[in-house]
PDB file of C-alpha atoms in Angstrom:
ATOM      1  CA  UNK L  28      16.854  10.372  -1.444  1.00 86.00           C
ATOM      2  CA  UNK L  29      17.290   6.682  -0.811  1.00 93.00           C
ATOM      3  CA  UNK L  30      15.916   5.029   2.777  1.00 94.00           C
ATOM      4  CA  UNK L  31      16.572   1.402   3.407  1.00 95.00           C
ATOM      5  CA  UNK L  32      13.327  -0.496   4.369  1.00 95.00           C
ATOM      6  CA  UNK L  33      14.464  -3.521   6.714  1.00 95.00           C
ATOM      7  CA  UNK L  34      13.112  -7.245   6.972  1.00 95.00           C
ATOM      8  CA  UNK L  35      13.320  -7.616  10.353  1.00 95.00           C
ATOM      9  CA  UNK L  36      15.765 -10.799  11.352  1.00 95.00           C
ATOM     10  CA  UNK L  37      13.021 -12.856  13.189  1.00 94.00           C
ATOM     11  CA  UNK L  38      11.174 -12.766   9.952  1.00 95.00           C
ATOM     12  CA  UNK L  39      14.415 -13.999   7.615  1.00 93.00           C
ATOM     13  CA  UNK L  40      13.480 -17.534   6.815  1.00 92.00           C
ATOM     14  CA  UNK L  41       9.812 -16.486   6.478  1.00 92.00           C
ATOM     15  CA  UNK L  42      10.421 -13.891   3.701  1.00 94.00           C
ATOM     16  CA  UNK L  43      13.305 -15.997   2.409  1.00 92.00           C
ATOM     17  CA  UNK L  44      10.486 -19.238   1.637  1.00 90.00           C
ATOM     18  CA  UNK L  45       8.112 -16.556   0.116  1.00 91.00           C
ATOM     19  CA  UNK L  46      11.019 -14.514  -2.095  1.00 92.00           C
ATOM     20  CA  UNK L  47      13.500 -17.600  -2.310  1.00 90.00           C
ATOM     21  CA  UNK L  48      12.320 -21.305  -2.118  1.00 87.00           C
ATOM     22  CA  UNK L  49      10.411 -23.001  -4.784  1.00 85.00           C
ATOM     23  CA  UNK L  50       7.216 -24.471  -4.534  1.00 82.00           C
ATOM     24  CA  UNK L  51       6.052 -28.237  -5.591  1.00 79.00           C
ATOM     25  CA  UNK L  52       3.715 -27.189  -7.942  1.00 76.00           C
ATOM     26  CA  UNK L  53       5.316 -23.668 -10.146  1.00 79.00           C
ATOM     27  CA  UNK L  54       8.313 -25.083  -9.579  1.00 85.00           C
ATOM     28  CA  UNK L  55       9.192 -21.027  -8.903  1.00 87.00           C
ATOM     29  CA  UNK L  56       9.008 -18.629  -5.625  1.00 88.00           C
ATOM     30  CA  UNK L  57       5.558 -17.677  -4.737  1.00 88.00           C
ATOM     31  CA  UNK L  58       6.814 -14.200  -4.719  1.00 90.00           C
ATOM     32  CA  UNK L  59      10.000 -12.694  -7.280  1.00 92.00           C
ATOM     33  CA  UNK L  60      11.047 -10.606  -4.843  1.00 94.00           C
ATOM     34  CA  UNK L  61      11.878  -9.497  -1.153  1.00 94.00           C
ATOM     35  CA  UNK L  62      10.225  -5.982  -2.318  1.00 95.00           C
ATOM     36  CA  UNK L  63       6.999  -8.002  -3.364  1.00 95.00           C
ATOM     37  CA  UNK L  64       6.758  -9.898  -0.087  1.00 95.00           C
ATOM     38  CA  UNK L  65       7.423  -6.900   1.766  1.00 96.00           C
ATOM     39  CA  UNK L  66       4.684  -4.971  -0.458  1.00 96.00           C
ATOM     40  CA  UNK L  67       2.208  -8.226   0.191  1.00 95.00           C
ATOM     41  CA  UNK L  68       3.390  -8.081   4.072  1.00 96.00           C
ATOM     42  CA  UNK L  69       2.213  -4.768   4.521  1.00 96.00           C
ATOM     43  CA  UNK L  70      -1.077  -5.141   2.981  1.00 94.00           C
ATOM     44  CA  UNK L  71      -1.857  -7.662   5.664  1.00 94.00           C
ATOM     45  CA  UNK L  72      -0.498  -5.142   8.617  1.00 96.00           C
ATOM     46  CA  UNK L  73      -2.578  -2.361   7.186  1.00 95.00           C
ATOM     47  CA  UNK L  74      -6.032  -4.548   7.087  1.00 92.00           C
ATOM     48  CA  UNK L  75      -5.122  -5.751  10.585  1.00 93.00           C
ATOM     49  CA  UNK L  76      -4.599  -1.997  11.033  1.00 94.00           C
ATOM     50  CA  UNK L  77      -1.401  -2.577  13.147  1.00 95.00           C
ATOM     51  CA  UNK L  78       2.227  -1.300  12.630  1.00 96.00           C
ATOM     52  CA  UNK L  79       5.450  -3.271  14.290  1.00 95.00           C
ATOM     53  CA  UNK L  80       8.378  -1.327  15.390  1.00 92.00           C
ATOM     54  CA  UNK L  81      11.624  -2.857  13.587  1.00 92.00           C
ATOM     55  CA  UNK L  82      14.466  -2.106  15.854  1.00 91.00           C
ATOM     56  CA  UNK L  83      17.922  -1.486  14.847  1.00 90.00           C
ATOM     57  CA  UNK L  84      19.111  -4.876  16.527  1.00 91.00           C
ATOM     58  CA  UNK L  85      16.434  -7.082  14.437  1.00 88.00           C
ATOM     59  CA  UNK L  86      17.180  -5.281  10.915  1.00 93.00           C
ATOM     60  CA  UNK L  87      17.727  -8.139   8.229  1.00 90.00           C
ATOM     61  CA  UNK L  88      17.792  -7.825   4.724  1.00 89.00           C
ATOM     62  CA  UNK L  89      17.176  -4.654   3.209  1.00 93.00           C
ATOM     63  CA  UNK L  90      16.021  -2.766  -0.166  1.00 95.00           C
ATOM     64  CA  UNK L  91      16.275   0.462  -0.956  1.00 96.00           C
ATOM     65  CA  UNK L  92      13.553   2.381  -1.537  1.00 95.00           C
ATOM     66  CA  UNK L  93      14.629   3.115  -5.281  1.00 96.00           C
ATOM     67  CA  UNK L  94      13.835  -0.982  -6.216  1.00 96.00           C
ATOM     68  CA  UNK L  95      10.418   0.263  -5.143  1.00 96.00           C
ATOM     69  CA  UNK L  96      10.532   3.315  -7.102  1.00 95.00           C
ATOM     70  CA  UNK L  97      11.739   1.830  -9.863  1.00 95.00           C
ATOM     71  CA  UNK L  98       8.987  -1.066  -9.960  1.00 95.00           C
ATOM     72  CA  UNK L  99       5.678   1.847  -9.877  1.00 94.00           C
ATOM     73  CA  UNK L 100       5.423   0.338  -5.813  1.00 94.00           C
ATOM     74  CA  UNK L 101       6.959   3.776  -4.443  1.00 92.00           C
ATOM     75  CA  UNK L 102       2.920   5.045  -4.479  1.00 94.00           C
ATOM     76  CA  UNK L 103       1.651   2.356  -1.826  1.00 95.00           C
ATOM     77  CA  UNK L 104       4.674   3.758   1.051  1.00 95.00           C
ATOM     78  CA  UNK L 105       3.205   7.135   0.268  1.00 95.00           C
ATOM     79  CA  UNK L 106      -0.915   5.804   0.333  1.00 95.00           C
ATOM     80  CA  UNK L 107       0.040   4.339   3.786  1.00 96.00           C
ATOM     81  CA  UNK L 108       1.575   7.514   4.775  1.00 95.00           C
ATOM     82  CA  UNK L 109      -1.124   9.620   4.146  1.00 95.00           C
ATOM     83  CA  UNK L 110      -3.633   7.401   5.536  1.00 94.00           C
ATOM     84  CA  UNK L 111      -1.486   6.582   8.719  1.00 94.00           C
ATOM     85  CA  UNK L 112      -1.139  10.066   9.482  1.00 94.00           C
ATOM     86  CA  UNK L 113      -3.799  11.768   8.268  1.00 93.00           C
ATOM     87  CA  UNK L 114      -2.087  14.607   6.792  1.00 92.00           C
ATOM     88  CA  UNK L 115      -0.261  15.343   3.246  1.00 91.00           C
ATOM     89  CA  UNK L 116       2.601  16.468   5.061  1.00 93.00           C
ATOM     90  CA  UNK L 117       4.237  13.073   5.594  1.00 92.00           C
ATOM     91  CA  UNK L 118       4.869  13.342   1.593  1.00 93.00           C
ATOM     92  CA  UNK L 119       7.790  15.854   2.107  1.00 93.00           C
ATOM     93  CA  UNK L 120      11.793  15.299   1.227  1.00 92.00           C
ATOM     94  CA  UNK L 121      12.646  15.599   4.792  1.00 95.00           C
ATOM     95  CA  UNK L 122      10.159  12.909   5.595  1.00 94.00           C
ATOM     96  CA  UNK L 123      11.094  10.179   3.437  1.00 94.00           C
ATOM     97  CA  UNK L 124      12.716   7.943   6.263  1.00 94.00           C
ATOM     98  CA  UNK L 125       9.422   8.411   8.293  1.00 95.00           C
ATOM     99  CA  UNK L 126       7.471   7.718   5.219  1.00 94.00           C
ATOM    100  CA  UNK L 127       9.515   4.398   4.367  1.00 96.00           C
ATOM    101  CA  UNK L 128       9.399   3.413   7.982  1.00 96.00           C
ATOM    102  CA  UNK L 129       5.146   2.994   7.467  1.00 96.00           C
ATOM    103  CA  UNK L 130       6.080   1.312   5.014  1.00 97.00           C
ATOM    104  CA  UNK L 131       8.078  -1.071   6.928  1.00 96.00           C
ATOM    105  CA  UNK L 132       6.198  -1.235  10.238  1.00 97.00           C
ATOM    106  CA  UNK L 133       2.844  -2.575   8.173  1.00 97.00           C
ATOM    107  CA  UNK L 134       5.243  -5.078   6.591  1.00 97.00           C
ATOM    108  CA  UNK L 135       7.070  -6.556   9.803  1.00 97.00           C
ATOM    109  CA  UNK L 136       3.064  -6.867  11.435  1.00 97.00           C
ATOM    110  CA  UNK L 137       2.065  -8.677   8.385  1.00 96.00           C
ATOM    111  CA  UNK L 138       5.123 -11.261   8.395  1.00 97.00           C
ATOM    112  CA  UNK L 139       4.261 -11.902  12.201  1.00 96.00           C
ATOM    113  CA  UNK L 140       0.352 -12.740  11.446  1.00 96.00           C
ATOM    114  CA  UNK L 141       1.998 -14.789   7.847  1.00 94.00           C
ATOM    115  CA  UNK L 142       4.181 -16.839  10.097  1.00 93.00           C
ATOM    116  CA  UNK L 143       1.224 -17.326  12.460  1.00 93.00           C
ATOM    117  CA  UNK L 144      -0.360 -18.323   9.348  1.00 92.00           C
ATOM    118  CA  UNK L 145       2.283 -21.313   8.658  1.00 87.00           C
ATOM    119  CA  UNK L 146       2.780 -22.492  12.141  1.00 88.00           C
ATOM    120  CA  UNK L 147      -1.119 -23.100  12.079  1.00 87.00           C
ATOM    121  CA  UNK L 148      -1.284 -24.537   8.805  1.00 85.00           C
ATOM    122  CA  UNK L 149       1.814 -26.749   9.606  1.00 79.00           C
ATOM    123  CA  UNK L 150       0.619 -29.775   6.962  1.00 85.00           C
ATOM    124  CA  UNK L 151       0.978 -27.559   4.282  1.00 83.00           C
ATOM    125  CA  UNK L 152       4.244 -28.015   2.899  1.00 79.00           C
ATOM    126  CA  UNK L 153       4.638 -25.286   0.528  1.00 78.00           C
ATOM    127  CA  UNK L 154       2.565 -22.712   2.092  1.00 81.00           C
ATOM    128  CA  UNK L 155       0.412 -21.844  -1.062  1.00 84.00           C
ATOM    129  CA  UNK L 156      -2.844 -23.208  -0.406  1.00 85.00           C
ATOM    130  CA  UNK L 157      -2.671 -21.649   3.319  1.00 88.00           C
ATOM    131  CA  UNK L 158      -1.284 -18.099   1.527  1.00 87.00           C
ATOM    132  CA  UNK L 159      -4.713 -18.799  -1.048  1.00 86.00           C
ATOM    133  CA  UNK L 160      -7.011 -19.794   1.319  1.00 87.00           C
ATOM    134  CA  UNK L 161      -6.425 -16.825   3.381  1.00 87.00           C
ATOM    135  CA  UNK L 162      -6.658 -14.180   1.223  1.00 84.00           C
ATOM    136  CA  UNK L 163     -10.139 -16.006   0.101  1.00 86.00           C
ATOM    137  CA  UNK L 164     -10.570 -15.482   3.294  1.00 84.00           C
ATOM    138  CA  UNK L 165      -9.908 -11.735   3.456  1.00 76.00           C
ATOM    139  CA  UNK L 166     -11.847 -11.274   0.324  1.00 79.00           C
ATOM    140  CA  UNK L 167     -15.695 -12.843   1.246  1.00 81.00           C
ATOM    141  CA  UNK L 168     -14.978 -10.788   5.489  1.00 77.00           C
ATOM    142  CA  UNK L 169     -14.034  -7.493   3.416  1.00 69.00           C
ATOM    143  CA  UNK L 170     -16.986  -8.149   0.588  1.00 66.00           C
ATOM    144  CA  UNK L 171     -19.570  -8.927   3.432  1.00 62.00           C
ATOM    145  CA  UNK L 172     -17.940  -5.623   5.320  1.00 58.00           C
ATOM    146  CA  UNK L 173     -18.430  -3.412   2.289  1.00 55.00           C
ATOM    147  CA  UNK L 174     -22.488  -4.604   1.858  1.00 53.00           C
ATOM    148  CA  UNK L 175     -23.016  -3.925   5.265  1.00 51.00           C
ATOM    149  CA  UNK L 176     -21.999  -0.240   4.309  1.00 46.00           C
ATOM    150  CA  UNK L 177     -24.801   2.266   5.032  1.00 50.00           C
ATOM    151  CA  UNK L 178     -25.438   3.615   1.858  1.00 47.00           C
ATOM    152  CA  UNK L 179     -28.399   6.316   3.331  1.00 48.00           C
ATOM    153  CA  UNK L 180     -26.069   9.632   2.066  1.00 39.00           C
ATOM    154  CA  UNK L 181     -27.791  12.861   2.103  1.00 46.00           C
ATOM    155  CA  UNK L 182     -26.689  15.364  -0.547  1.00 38.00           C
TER     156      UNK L 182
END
């Protein structure tokens, strides 16, 4: 079965400079696709641990979940799932569209706190170094998180 994830509209010209406009330097797109933005997106919504509701009236461009499917990204809607929920049962046919919807909700909270990103980081034309420099970012908080792990396990 086929579900349409949705850009939400308020997030159009964000996802169009990451899928669509090219940058000063590669002279390409940061990202090749809306599905790769939207995959990116909702890494960022699931390490901020927040989902936004994308309402019928702010649906922009879509993709069908096949283009996910079809690129091996169908496993990280389903890995969201499960985790969101905390059950296996999301994984059935009947559902997909609540499965897809995860999905999306991770995505649209990840191009709010991206655009937050830009309007901060205003100087930066292309966007790159701010995209870089944050995930950097991400990287040495989540490394220092993971050391701080208490390792004491009994067995």
């Amino acid at each position: 079965m086929t579900v349409k994830i949705f850009i939400p509209e308020r997030y159009k010209e964000t996802a169009d400079w990451m899928a669509r406009r090219k940058t000063s330097d590669a002279g390409r797109p940061i990202f090749q696709t809306y599905m790769d933005v939207m995959v990116f997106a909702a890494m960022i919504g699931y390490q901020l641990g927040e989902k936004d509701v994308v309402e019928s009236k702010d649906r922009g461009a879509e993709i069908d979940s096949d283009v996910f499917e079809n690129r091996d990204k169908g496993g990280i809607a389903y890995l969201l799932s499960i985790h969101d929920k905390q059950e296996g049962d999301i994984l059935r046919d009947e559902r997909q569209q609540e499965c897809w919807q995860i999905l999306e909700g991770y995505a649209a909270r990840g191009l709010r706190e991206i655009e937050s990103w830009l309007v901060d980081s205003a100087t930066d034309v292309d966007g790159v170094n701010t995209l870089l420099n944050r995930m950097k970012d991400w990287a040495v908080s989540s490394s220092r998180d993971d050391a701080r792990v208490d390792t004491d396990v009994e067995w």
